[in-house]
CSV table of C-alpha atoms and ligand atoms in Angstrom, one decimal:
chain,number,residue,atom,x,y,z
A,1,MET,CA,-10.2,71.4,-15.5
A,2,THR,CA,-7.3,70.3,-17.1
A,3,THR,CA,-4.6,68.7,-15.2
A,4,VAL,CA,-1.2,69.3,-16.2
A,5,THR,CA,2.1,67.8,-14.8
A,6,LEU,CA,4.5,70.5,-13.6
A,7,ILE,CA,8.1,69.6,-13.0
A,8,PRO,CA,9.5,72.8,-11.4
A,9,GLY,CA,13.2,71.7,-11.7
A,10,ASP,CA,16.3,72.8,-9.9
A,11,GLY,CA,18.6,75.6,-10.0
A,12,ILE,CA,16.5,78.7,-11.2
A,13,GLY,CA,13.7,76.2,-11.8
A,14,PRO,CA,11.6,76.4,-9.0
A,15,GLU,CA,12.0,80.6,-9.3
A,16,VAL,CA,10.6,80.6,-12.8
A,17,SER,CA,8.3,77.7,-12.4
A,18,GLY,CA,6.7,79.6,-9.3
A,19,ALA,CA,6.3,82.7,-11.3
A,20,THR,CA,5.0,80.9,-14.2
A,21,ARG,CA,2.3,79.4,-12.0
A,22,GLN,CA,1.6,82.5,-10.4
A,23,VAL,CA,0.6,84.0,-14.1
A,24,VAL,CA,-1.5,80.8,-15.4
A,25,ASP,CA,-3.4,80.7,-12.1
A,26,ALA,CA,-4.1,84.4,-12.4
A,27,LEU,CA,-5.5,83.7,-15.8
A,28,ASP,CA,-8.2,81.5,-14.2
A,29,ALA,CA,-7.7,79.2,-17.4
A,30,GLY,CA,-8.9,76.1,-15.8
A,31,ILE,CA,-5.6,74.4,-15.1
A,32,GLU,CA,-4.8,72.3,-12.0
A,33,TRP,CA,-1.4,71.1,-11.4
A,34,GLU,CA,0.1,67.6,-10.6
A,35,VAL,CA,3.4,68.7,-9.3
A,36,HIS,CA,6.4,66.1,-9.5
A,37,ASP,CA,10.3,66.6,-9.1
A,38,ALA,CA,13.0,65.0,-11.4
A,39,GLY,CA,17.0,65.3,-11.3
A,40,ILE,CA,18.6,65.9,-8.4
A,41,LEU,CA,15.4,66.5,-6.2
A,42,ALA,CA,13.8,63.2,-7.1
A,43,ILE,CA,17.0,61.4,-6.4
A,44,GLU,CA,16.7,62.6,-2.8
A,45,ASP,CA,13.2,61.5,-2.4
A,46,HIS,CA,12.8,58.7,-4.8
A,47,GLY,CA,16.5,57.2,-5.2
A,48,GLU,CA,16.3,58.0,-8.9
A,49,PRO,CA,16.4,60.8,-11.4
A,50,LEU,CA,13.3,60.1,-13.4
A,51,PRO,CA,10.9,57.9,-11.2
A,52,ALA,CA,8.3,55.9,-13.0
A,53,HIS,CA,5.6,58.0,-11.2
A,54,VAL,CA,6.6,61.3,-13.1
A,55,LEU,CA,6.7,59.5,-16.4
A,56,GLU,CA,3.2,57.9,-15.6
A,57,SER,CA,1.7,61.4,-14.6
A,58,ILE,CA,2.7,62.8,-18.1
A,59,ARG,CA,1.4,59.8,-19.9
A,60,THR,CA,-1.9,60.2,-17.9
A,61,ASN,CA,-2.4,64.1,-18.4
A,62,ARG,CA,-0.6,64.1,-21.8
A,63,VAL,CA,1.0,67.4,-21.2
A,64,ALA,CA,3.7,68.6,-18.9
A,65,LEU,CA,5.2,72.0,-17.9
A,66,LYS,CA,8.6,71.5,-17.3
A,67,GLY,CA,11.4,73.8,-15.6
A,68,PRO,CA,15.4,73.3,-15.9
A,69,VAL,CA,16.5,69.8,-14.6
A,70,THR,CA,20.2,69.4,-14.2
A,71,THR,CA,21.3,65.9,-14.9
A,72,PRO,CA,23.2,64.4,-11.8
A,73,VAL,CA,26.8,63.5,-12.6
A,74,GLY,CA,27.2,59.7,-12.1
A,75,THR,CA,23.9,58.1,-12.1
A,76,GLY,CA,24.2,56.6,-15.5
A,77,PHE,CA,21.8,59.0,-16.9
A,78,ARG,CA,23.0,60.6,-20.2
A,79,SER,CA,20.4,63.6,-19.9
A,80,ILE,CA,16.9,63.5,-18.2
A,81,ASN,CA,15.8,65.8,-20.9
A,82,VAL,CA,17.2,63.3,-23.7
A,83,ALA,CA,15.2,60.3,-21.5
A,84,LEU,CA,12.1,62.0,-21.6
A,85,ARG,CA,12.2,62.8,-25.3
A,86,GLN,CA,12.7,58.8,-25.8
A,87,GLU,CA,10.1,57.6,-23.2
A,88,LEU,CA,7.6,59.9,-24.4
A,89,ASP,CA,8.5,60.1,-28.3
A,90,LEU,CA,8.7,63.7,-28.1
A,91,TYR,CA,10.0,63.8,-31.9
A,92,ALA,CA,9.9,67.5,-32.5
A,93,SER,CA,11.3,70.4,-30.5
A,94,ILE,CA,9.7,73.7,-31.6
A,95,ARG,CA,11.3,77.2,-30.6
A,96,PRO,CA,9.5,80.2,-31.8
A,97,CYS,CA,11.5,83.2,-31.8
A,98,LYS,CA,9.8,86.2,-31.9
A,99,LEU,CA,11.4,89.5,-30.6
A,100,PHE,CA,9.2,91.8,-28.6
A,101,PRO,CA,9.0,95.3,-28.7
A,102,GLY,CA,11.3,97.0,-26.0
A,103,VAL,CA,13.8,94.1,-25.5
A,104,PRO,CA,17.4,95.0,-26.4
A,105,SER,CA,18.5,93.3,-29.3
A,106,ARG,CA,20.7,94.1,-32.6
A,107,PHE,CA,17.8,93.2,-34.8
A,108,GLU,CA,14.4,94.3,-35.6
A,109,GLU,CA,11.3,92.5,-36.6
A,110,ILE,CA,12.5,88.9,-35.9
A,111,ASP,CA,9.7,86.2,-36.2
A,112,ILE,CA,11.3,82.7,-36.7
A,113,VAL,CA,10.2,79.4,-35.8
A,114,VAL,CA,13.2,76.6,-35.3
A,115,VAL,CA,11.7,73.1,-35.6
A,116,ARG,CA,14.3,70.5,-34.7
A,117,GLU,CA,14.3,66.9,-35.2
A,118,ASN,CA,14.6,65.4,-31.7
A,119,THR,CA,15.3,61.8,-31.7
A,120,GLU,CA,18.5,60.7,-33.9
A,121,ASP,CA,21.5,62.4,-35.6
A,122,LEU,CA,24.8,62.8,-33.3
A,123,TYR,CA,22.5,62.9,-30.2
A,124,GLU,CA,21.9,59.3,-30.6
A,125,GLY,CA,25.1,58.9,-28.3
A,126,ILE,CA,26.6,55.7,-30.6
A,127,GLU,CA,30.2,56.6,-29.8
A,128,PHE,CA,33.4,54.7,-29.6
A,129,GLU,CA,36.2,56.2,-27.3
A,130,HIS,CA,39.4,56.4,-29.3
A,131,ASP,CA,41.6,54.0,-27.1
A,132,SER,CA,38.7,51.4,-26.6
A,133,LYS,CA,38.8,48.0,-28.4
A,134,GLU,CA,35.4,48.3,-30.3
A,135,ALA,CA,36.8,51.5,-31.8
A,136,GLU,CA,40.1,49.9,-32.9
A,137,LYS,CA,37.6,47.1,-34.5
A,138,LEU,CA,35.5,49.7,-36.2
A,139,ARG,CA,38.6,51.3,-37.5
A,140,GLY,CA,39.9,47.9,-38.7
A,141,TYR,CA,36.5,47.1,-40.2
A,142,LEU,CA,36.3,50.7,-42.1
A,143,LYS,CA,39.8,49.7,-43.5
A,144,TYR,CA,38.7,46.5,-44.7
A,145,MET,CA,35.3,47.6,-46.0
A,146,ARG,CA,35.8,51.0,-47.7
A,147,ASN,CA,40.0,51.4,-47.2
A,148,TYR,CA,39.0,54.5,-45.1
A,149,PRO,CA,42.4,55.6,-43.4
A,150,LEU,CA,41.6,56.6,-39.6
A,151,ALA,CA,44.3,57.2,-37.7
A,152,ALA,CA,44.7,54.7,-34.8
A,153,ASP,CA,44.0,57.3,-32.1
A,154,THR,CA,40.7,58.5,-33.8
A,155,GLY,CA,37.6,58.6,-31.8
A,156,ILE,CA,34.2,58.0,-33.3
A,157,SER,CA,30.8,59.5,-33.3
A,158,LEU,CA,28.0,58.1,-35.7
A,159,LYS,CA,25.3,60.4,-37.2
A,160,PRO,CA,22.2,58.2,-37.9
A,161,ILE,CA,19.3,59.7,-40.2
A,162,SER,CA,16.6,57.7,-41.2
A,163,VAL,CA,13.9,58.4,-44.0
A,164,THR,CA,11.2,57.7,-41.4
A,165,ALA,CA,12.1,60.3,-38.9
A,166,THR,CA,13.0,63.1,-41.5
A,167,LYS,CA,9.4,62.4,-43.2
A,168,ALA,CA,8.1,62.8,-39.8
A,169,ILE,CA,9.4,66.1,-38.9
A,170,VAL,CA,9.6,67.6,-42.2
A,171,GLU,CA,5.8,66.8,-42.4
A,172,PHE,CA,5.4,68.3,-38.8
A,173,ALA,CA,7.4,71.5,-40.1
A,174,PHE,CA,4.9,71.9,-43.0
A,175,GLN,CA,1.8,71.2,-41.0
A,176,TYR,CA,3.1,73.6,-38.5
A,177,ALA,CA,3.6,76.2,-41.0
A,178,LYS,CA,0.0,75.7,-42.6
A,179,ARG,CA,-1.8,75.8,-39.4
A,180,ASN,CA,-0.1,79.0,-38.3
A,181,ARG,CA,-0.1,80.7,-41.8
A,182,ARG,CA,3.6,81.1,-42.1
A,183,ARG,CA,5.1,82.0,-45.3
A,184,LYS,CA,7.9,79.3,-46.1
A,185,VAL,CA,9.5,76.4,-44.4
A,186,THR,CA,13.4,76.6,-44.8
A,187,LEU,CA,15.3,73.4,-44.6
A,188,GLY,CA,19.0,73.3,-43.5
A,189,HIS,CA,21.6,70.7,-44.5
A,190,LYS,CA,25.1,69.9,-45.6
A,191,ALA,CA,24.2,67.5,-48.4
A,192,ASN,CA,27.2,68.2,-50.0
A,193,ILE,CA,29.5,66.8,-47.5
A,194,MET,CA,27.4,64.0,-45.9
A,195,LYS,CA,25.6,62.3,-48.5
A,196,PHE,CA,24.2,59.3,-46.8
A,197,SER,CA,23.0,61.5,-43.8
A,198,ASP,CA,22.3,65.1,-44.9
A,199,GLY,CA,22.0,64.0,-48.4
A,200,LEU,CA,19.2,61.7,-47.3
A,201,TRP,CA,17.6,64.4,-45.1
A,202,LEU,CA,17.4,66.6,-48.2
A,203,ARG,CA,15.9,64.0,-50.6
A,204,THR,CA,13.3,63.0,-48.5
A,205,ALA,CA,12.4,66.5,-47.6
A,206,GLU,CA,12.0,67.1,-51.3
A,207,THR,CA,9.3,64.1,-51.7
A,208,VAL,CA,7.4,65.5,-48.8
A,209,GLU,CA,7.4,68.9,-50.1
A,210,ASP,CA,5.4,68.1,-53.1
A,211,ASP,CA,2.1,67.3,-50.9
A,212,TYR,CA,2.3,70.9,-49.4
A,213,ARG,CA,2.3,73.1,-52.4
A,214,ASP,CA,0.7,75.8,-50.8
A,215,VAL,CA,3.8,76.5,-48.7
A,216,GLY,CA,6.8,77.8,-50.0
A,217,PHE,CA,9.9,75.7,-49.6
A,218,GLU,CA,13.6,76.5,-49.9
A,219,ALA,CA,16.8,74.2,-49.0
A,220,MET,CA,19.8,75.8,-47.7
A,221,GLN,CA,23.2,74.8,-46.6
A,222,ILE,CA,23.7,75.1,-42.9
A,223,ASP,CA,26.7,77.3,-43.1
A,224,GLU,CA,24.7,79.8,-45.5
A,225,MET,CA,21.5,79.6,-43.1
A,226,ALA,CA,24.0,81.1,-40.4
A,227,MET,CA,25.1,84.0,-42.6
A,228,TRP,CA,21.7,84.8,-43.0
A,229,LEU,CA,20.4,84.6,-39.9
A,230,VAL,CA,22.7,87.2,-38.9
A,231,TRP,CA,22.5,89.4,-41.7
A,232,HIS,CA,18.7,89.1,-43.0
A,233,PRO,CA,17.0,87.2,-40.4
A,234,GLN,CA,13.5,88.5,-41.5
A,235,ASP,CA,13.9,86.3,-44.5
A,236,LEU,CA,13.7,83.3,-42.6
A,237,ASP,CA,10.4,82.0,-41.3
A,238,VAL,CA,10.0,78.3,-40.5
A,239,VAL,CA,13.3,76.7,-40.1
A,240,VAL,CA,13.5,72.7,-40.1
A,241,LEU,CA,16.8,71.3,-38.7
A,242,PRO,CA,18.2,68.1,-37.9
A,243,ASN,CA,19.3,67.7,-34.2
A,244,LEU,CA,22.5,68.9,-33.7
A,245,TYR,CA,22.2,72.0,-36.3
A,246,GLY,CA,18.8,72.7,-34.5
A,247,ASP,CA,20.5,72.9,-31.1
A,248,ILE,CA,22.9,75.4,-32.6
A,249,ILE,CA,20.6,77.4,-34.5
A,250,SER,CA,17.9,77.5,-31.8
A,251,ASP,CA,20.6,79.1,-29.5
A,252,LEU,CA,21.4,81.6,-32.1
A,253,CYS,CA,18.0,82.7,-32.9
A,254,ALA,CA,17.4,82.9,-28.9
A,255,GLY,CA,20.3,85.4,-29.1
A,256,LEU,CA,18.3,87.5,-31.9
A,257,ILE,CA,15.5,87.9,-29.7
A,258,GLY,CA,17.2,89.1,-26.5
A,259,GLY,CA,18.7,85.8,-25.4
A,260,LEU,CA,17.6,82.9,-23.3
A,261,GLY,CA,15.6,84.4,-20.5
A,262,VAL,CA,12.8,85.3,-23.0
A,263,ALA,CA,13.2,82.0,-25.3
A,264,PRO,CA,10.4,79.7,-25.0
A,265,GLY,CA,10.1,76.0,-26.3
A,266,MET,CA,8.0,73.0,-26.7
A,267,ASN,CA,8.8,69.2,-27.4
A,268,LEU,CA,5.9,67.6,-29.4
A,269,GLY,CA,5.2,64.0,-30.0
A,270,ARG,CA,2.2,61.9,-31.5
A,271,GLU,CA,0.5,61.7,-28.0
A,272,TYR,CA,2.6,63.9,-25.5
A,273,ALA,CA,3.7,67.4,-25.1
A,274,VAL,CA,6.3,68.9,-22.8
A,275,PHE,CA,6.7,72.5,-22.5
A,276,GLU,CA,9.8,74.1,-21.4
A,277,PRO,CA,12.2,77.3,-21.7
A,278,THR,CA,15.1,76.9,-23.8
A,279,HIS,CA,17.6,77.9,-21.1
A,280,GLY,CA,19.2,75.6,-18.5
A,281,SER,CA,19.2,75.6,-14.8
A,282,ALA,CA,21.8,78.5,-14.8
A,283,PRO,CA,23.4,77.6,-11.3
A,284,ASP,CA,25.2,80.5,-11.3
A,285,ILE,CA,22.2,83.0,-10.8
A,286,ALA,CA,19.9,80.1,-8.6
A,287,GLY,CA,18.2,81.3,-5.4
A,288,LYS,CA,19.1,85.2,-5.8
A,289,GLY,CA,15.7,86.1,-7.5
A,290,LEU,CA,17.4,87.4,-10.7
A,291,ALA,CA,16.2,84.6,-13.1
A,292,ASN,CA,14.1,86.0,-15.9
A,293,PRO,CA,10.8,83.7,-15.9
A,294,ILE,CA,9.5,85.2,-19.3
A,295,ALA,CA,10.9,82.3,-21.2
A,296,MET,CA,9.0,79.8,-19.0
A,297,ILE,CA,5.9,82.1,-19.1
A,298,LEU,CA,5.9,82.3,-22.7
A,299,SER,CA,6.3,78.4,-22.8
A,300,ALA,CA,3.2,78.3,-20.6
A,301,GLY,CA,1.5,80.2,-23.3
A,302,LEU,CA,2.3,77.8,-25.9
A,303,MET,CA,0.9,75.1,-23.6
A,304,LEU,CA,-2.4,77.2,-23.3
A,305,ARG,CA,-2.7,77.2,-27.1
A,306,HIS,CA,-1.9,73.5,-27.7
A,307,LEU,CA,-4.7,72.9,-24.9
A,308,GLY,CA,-7.1,74.8,-26.8
A,309,ARG,CA,-7.5,78.1,-24.6
A,310,PRO,CA,-6.1,80.8,-27.7
A,311,ALA,CA,-7.9,83.5,-25.6
A,312,GLU,CA,-6.2,83.0,-22.5
A,313,ALA,CA,-2.8,82.3,-24.8
A,314,ASP,CA,-3.0,85.6,-26.4
A,315,ARG,CA,-4.1,87.4,-22.8
A,316,LEU,CA,-0.9,86.1,-21.6
A,317,GLU,CA,1.7,87.0,-24.6
A,318,LYS,CA,0.0,90.6,-24.7
A,319,ALA,CA,0.8,91.1,-21.1
A,320,VAL,CA,4.3,90.0,-21.5
A,321,GLY,CA,4.4,92.4,-24.5
A,322,LYS,CA,3.1,95.3,-22.4
A,323,VAL,CA,5.7,94.7,-19.4
A,324,LEU,CA,8.3,94.5,-22.0
A,325,ALA,CA,7.3,97.1,-24.1
A,326,ASP,CA,7.1,99.4,-21.1
A,327,GLY,CA,10.7,98.8,-19.9
A,328,LYS,CA,10.3,99.8,-16.3
A,329,LEU,CA,10.6,96.7,-15.0
A,330,ARG,CA,13.4,94.6,-16.5
A,331,PRO,CA,15.2,91.4,-15.2
A,332,ALA,CA,19.1,91.4,-15.0
A,333,ASP,CA,19.5,89.7,-18.4
A,334,LEU,CA,17.7,92.5,-20.3
A,335,ARG,CA,20.1,95.0,-19.3
A,336,PRO,CA,18.2,97.5,-17.3
A,337,SER,CA,19.3,101.0,-17.1
A,338,GLY,CA,18.4,101.1,-13.4
A,339,ASP,CA,18.2,98.3,-10.8
A,340,PRO,CA,17.2,94.7,-12.1
A,341,ALA,CA,13.7,93.7,-11.4
A,342,THR,CA,13.4,90.5,-9.4
A,343,THR,CA,11.6,87.1,-10.7
A,344,THR,CA,8.8,87.8,-8.4
A,345,GLN,CA,8.6,91.3,-9.6
A,346,VAL,CA,8.4,90.4,-13.4
A,347,ALA,CA,5.5,88.1,-12.3
A,348,GLU,CA,3.6,90.4,-10.4
A,349,ALA,CA,4.0,93.0,-13.3
A,350,ILE,CA,2.7,90.4,-15.9
A,351,CYS,CA,0.0,89.4,-13.9
A,352,THR,CA,-1.4,93.0,-13.3
A,353,ALA,CA,-1.0,93.5,-16.9
A,354,LEU,CA,-3.1,90.3,-17.7
K,1,LIG,P1,22.5,73.8,-19.9
K,1,LIG,O1,23.7,72.9,-20.0
K,1,LIG,O2,21.3,73.1,-18.9
K,1,LIG,O3,21.7,74.3,-21.0
K,1,LIG,P2,24.0,76.1,-19.2
K,1,LIG,O4,24.5,76.3,-17.9
K,1,LIG,O5,25.0,75.5,-20.4
K,1,LIG,O6,22.9,74.9,-18.9
K,1,LIG,P3,22.0,77.9,-19.2
K,1,LIG,O7,21.8,77.2,-17.6
K,1,LIG,O8,21.1,78.0,-20.2
K,1,LIG,O9,23.1,77.0,-19.7
K,1,LIG,O10,22.5,79.4,-19.1
K,1,LIG,C1,23.6,79.8,-19.3
K,1,LIG,C2,23.7,81.3,-18.8
K,1,LIG,O11,22.6,82.4,-19.3
K,1,LIG,C3,23.3,80.9,-17.4
K,1,LIG,O12,24.5,81.0,-16.6
K,1,LIG,C4,22.6,82.4,-16.9
K,1,LIG,O13,23.8,83.5,-16.8
K,1,LIG,C5,22.0,82.8,-18.1
K,1,LIG,N1,20.8,82.7,-17.8
K,1,LIG,C6,20.0,81.4,-18.4
K,1,LIG,N2,18.6,81.2,-18.4
K,1,LIG,C7,18.5,82.5,-17.6
K,1,LIG,C8,17.2,83.3,-17.2
K,1,LIG,N3,16.0,82.3,-17.0
K,1,LIG,N4,17.3,84.4,-16.7
K,1,LIG,C9,18.7,85.3,-16.7
K,1,LIG,N5,19.5,84.5,-16.9
K,1,LIG,C10,19.6,83.3,-17.6
């Protein structure tokens, strides 16, 4: 038996987590769950959104499956997802975007893996409000140091990019490509504009590339990448991006494969791994039985692969593929021609197809 920490989450979280648990249990893959709440539900019971025992559970089990968790406003927490990434050093976010036959999409044969740096860039939250004393000081310092003429009402967000974090994520992308027999790694950047952040990202990646000559490599400006992704998305394979571009491009790629309801994800570090769907808690459809559980079910498939259960992961993905290709049962977000299938109906159909 392998114990996995399960955080069902809130909003549609409990519905999609329940469905996922049903499918994984039906696989008989030797997984047992240690269930913990985070976010609003944890505040109700434990007075804080990310209690120490939740982190302890993940540190002990090393693997967690997580539903979407809304960050409660006014708790001093920027985001539970960001806190988890920082506490567990989950430096790589991976979003495999594969289009299953039968899913309505404008595109065909999409199979792109987005690898996103998860720890720095504009997400580090180093910000100065336009009317703060600190911003005024910083503007003064920049004027004195480099004669940068910032207007007196300018707010400032910093974009730190380090050699160390760049090396780690680019190496990760190459190793992922090798392990999964992918064709090439494409690195997105805007080095011509941001020479000391994106420029450093690009130059560092080029030094890493030398060690992986058996995997193809290309660097592409992020705006050009956006164009290719909607023009010839089949030309892209593994894409590696700094944090903010990664956030945007992974949602774009989710759009290529049928939307958030079918887009799985994982956050990996050197020691721990957290598997979770790309989507958030979708409060607009919570509790209505309308949520598509497939993104979270596919995330559990990625988890099974990570845990060394490739046969079970294959069975899960094939069963999802069967249900989607069959097209008789479609959840609301996949634009069914008849009545939408409920979360439970989708889970049951997948269990039957296993
Ligand atoms: P966050 O800021 O946490 O990402 P959000 O509300 O901006 O949250 P999501 O919750 O990811 O974004 O979802 C945006 C919309 O997409 C939802 O309001 C919902 O209509 C739809 N959606 C997201 N996930 C699903 C799902 N699993 N099944 C069906 N529809 C979904």
